[in-house]
């Protein structure tokens, strides 16, 4: 998954699915979008790969700090040391998280 894909997916998340408690930094909606697209837990390195960041220690540690902040905001959980996942109550089914394409078919007529 490239950074462009993640950003495009983050822009497609309906307003009701986005948390108003997210910090202002543009990485946070992208990180949440990565977790909306995965079914399991991820480590900071995996999130960096999904966001197409260089796998340098400073990038991985910065991402880990952002993940820890999302845990404090109760958006993510830390299952094991360094393993993060979306809270189960907050996880929406993929069909609800992404808008469905409009095919121009009116089922009421």
CSV table of C-alpha atoms in Angstrom, one decimal:
chain,number,residue,atom,x,y,z
A,1,UNK,CA,0.0,0.0,0.0
A,2,UNK,CA,1.5,3.3,-1.0
A,3,UNK,CA,1.3,6.7,0.7
A,4,UNK,CA,-0.9,8.0,-2.1
A,5,UNK,CA,-3.3,5.1,-1.6
A,6,UNK,CA,-3.5,5.6,2.1
A,7,UNK,CA,-4.1,9.4,1.7
A,8,UNK,CA,-6.8,8.7,-0.9
A,9,UNK,CA,-8.5,6.2,1.5
A,10,UNK,CA,-8.3,8.7,4.3
A,11,UNK,CA,-10.1,11.3,2.2
A,12,UNK,CA,-12.9,8.8,1.5
A,13,UNK,CA,-13.7,8.0,5.1
A,14,UNK,CA,-17.1,9.5,6.0
A,15,UNK,CA,-17.1,12.3,8.6
A,16,UNK,CA,-18.9,10.0,11.1
A,17,UNK,CA,-16.1,7.5,10.9
A,18,UNK,CA,-13.3,10.0,11.6
A,19,UNK,CA,-12.7,10.8,15.2
A,20,UNK,CA,-13.0,14.4,16.2
A,21,UNK,CA,-10.3,13.8,18.8
A,22,UNK,CA,-7.6,13.3,16.2
A,23,UNK,CA,-4.6,15.6,16.5
A,24,UNK,CA,-4.2,18.2,13.8
A,25,UNK,CA,-1.1,16.6,12.2
A,26,UNK,CA,-1.9,15.1,8.7
A,27,UNK,CA,-0.3,11.7,9.5
A,28,UNK,CA,-3.0,10.8,12.1
A,29,UNK,CA,-5.9,10.3,9.6
A,30,UNK,CA,-3.6,8.3,7.4
A,31,UNK,CA,-2.6,6.1,10.3
A,32,UNK,CA,-6.2,5.5,11.2
A,33,UNK,CA,-7.0,4.7,7.5
A,34,UNK,CA,-4.2,2.1,7.6
A,35,UNK,CA,-5.8,0.4,10.6
A,36,UNK,CA,-9.2,0.6,9.0
A,37,UNK,CA,-7.9,-1.4,6.1
A,38,UNK,CA,-6.2,-4.1,8.2
A,39,UNK,CA,-7.8,-6.9,10.1
A,40,UNK,CA,-5.0,-7.6,12.6
A,41,UNK,CA,-2.5,-5.6,14.6
A,42,UNK,CA,0.5,-3.7,13.2
A,43,UNK,CA,3.9,-2.7,14.5
A,44,UNK,CA,5.3,0.8,13.9
A,45,UNK,CA,7.5,-0.6,11.1
A,46,UNK,CA,4.5,-2.0,9.3
A,47,UNK,CA,2.6,1.4,9.6
A,48,UNK,CA,5.7,3.1,8.2
A,49,UNK,CA,5.7,0.7,5.2
A,50,UNK,CA,2.0,1.3,4.6
A,51,UNK,CA,2.6,5.0,4.7
A,52,UNK,CA,5.6,4.6,2.3
A,53,UNK,CA,8.0,6.3,4.8
A,54,UNK,CA,11.7,5.4,4.6
A,55,UNK,CA,12.4,2.6,7.2
A,56,UNK,CA,14.8,4.7,9.2
A,57,UNK,CA,15.0,4.5,13.0
A,58,UNK,CA,13.8,8.1,13.4
A,59,UNK,CA,10.7,7.5,11.2
A,60,UNK,CA,9.8,4.3,13.0
A,61,UNK,CA,10.2,5.9,16.4
A,62,UNK,CA,8.2,8.9,15.3
A,63,UNK,CA,5.4,6.6,14.1
A,64,UNK,CA,5.6,4.7,17.3
A,65,UNK,CA,5.1,7.9,19.3
A,66,UNK,CA,2.1,8.8,17.1
A,67,UNK,CA,0.7,5.3,17.7
A,68,UNK,CA,1.1,5.7,21.4
A,69,UNK,CA,-0.7,9.0,21.3
A,70,UNK,CA,-3.6,7.3,19.5
A,71,UNK,CA,-3.7,4.7,22.3
A,72,UNK,CA,-3.9,7.5,24.9
A,73,UNK,CA,-6.8,9.0,22.9
A,74,UNK,CA,-8.5,5.6,23.0
A,75,UNK,CA,-8.5,5.2,19.2
A,76,UNK,CA,-6.1,2.3,19.1
A,77,UNK,CA,-5.1,-0.3,21.5
A,78,UNK,CA,-1.7,-1.8,22.3
A,79,UNK,CA,-2.2,-5.6,22.3
A,80,UNK,CA,1.3,-6.5,23.2
A,81,UNK,CA,4.4,-4.4,23.6
A,82,UNK,CA,4.7,-2.5,20.3
A,83,UNK,CA,1.7,-4.2,18.6
A,84,UNK,CA,-1.1,-1.8,17.8
A,85,UNK,CA,-4.7,-2.5,16.6
A,86,UNK,CA,-7.9,-0.5,16.1
A,87,UNK,CA,-10.3,-0.8,19.1
A,88,UNK,CA,-12.9,-3.5,18.2
A,89,UNK,CA,-15.9,-1.2,19.1
A,90,UNK,CA,-14.6,1.5,16.8
A,91,UNK,CA,-13.8,-0.9,13.9
A,92,UNK,CA,-16.4,-0.4,11.2
A,93,UNK,CA,-16.9,-3.0,8.5
A,94,UNK,CA,-15.0,-2.2,5.3
A,95,UNK,CA,-18.3,-1.7,3.4
A,96,UNK,CA,-19.3,1.0,5.9
A,97,UNK,CA,-15.9,2.6,6.1
A,98,UNK,CA,-15.6,3.4,2.4
A,99,UNK,CA,-18.3,5.0,0.3
A,100,UNK,CA,-19.9,2.7,-2.2
A,101,UNK,CA,-19.8,3.7,-5.9
A,102,UNK,CA,-22.9,5.1,-7.4
A,103,UNK,CA,-24.0,3.1,-10.4
A,104,UNK,CA,-26.8,5.4,-11.4
A,105,UNK,CA,-29.4,2.7,-10.7
A,106,UNK,CA,-32.6,3.7,-8.9
A,107,UNK,CA,-33.9,0.6,-7.1
A,108,UNK,CA,-37.1,2.4,-6.1
A,109,UNK,CA,-38.4,2.8,-9.6
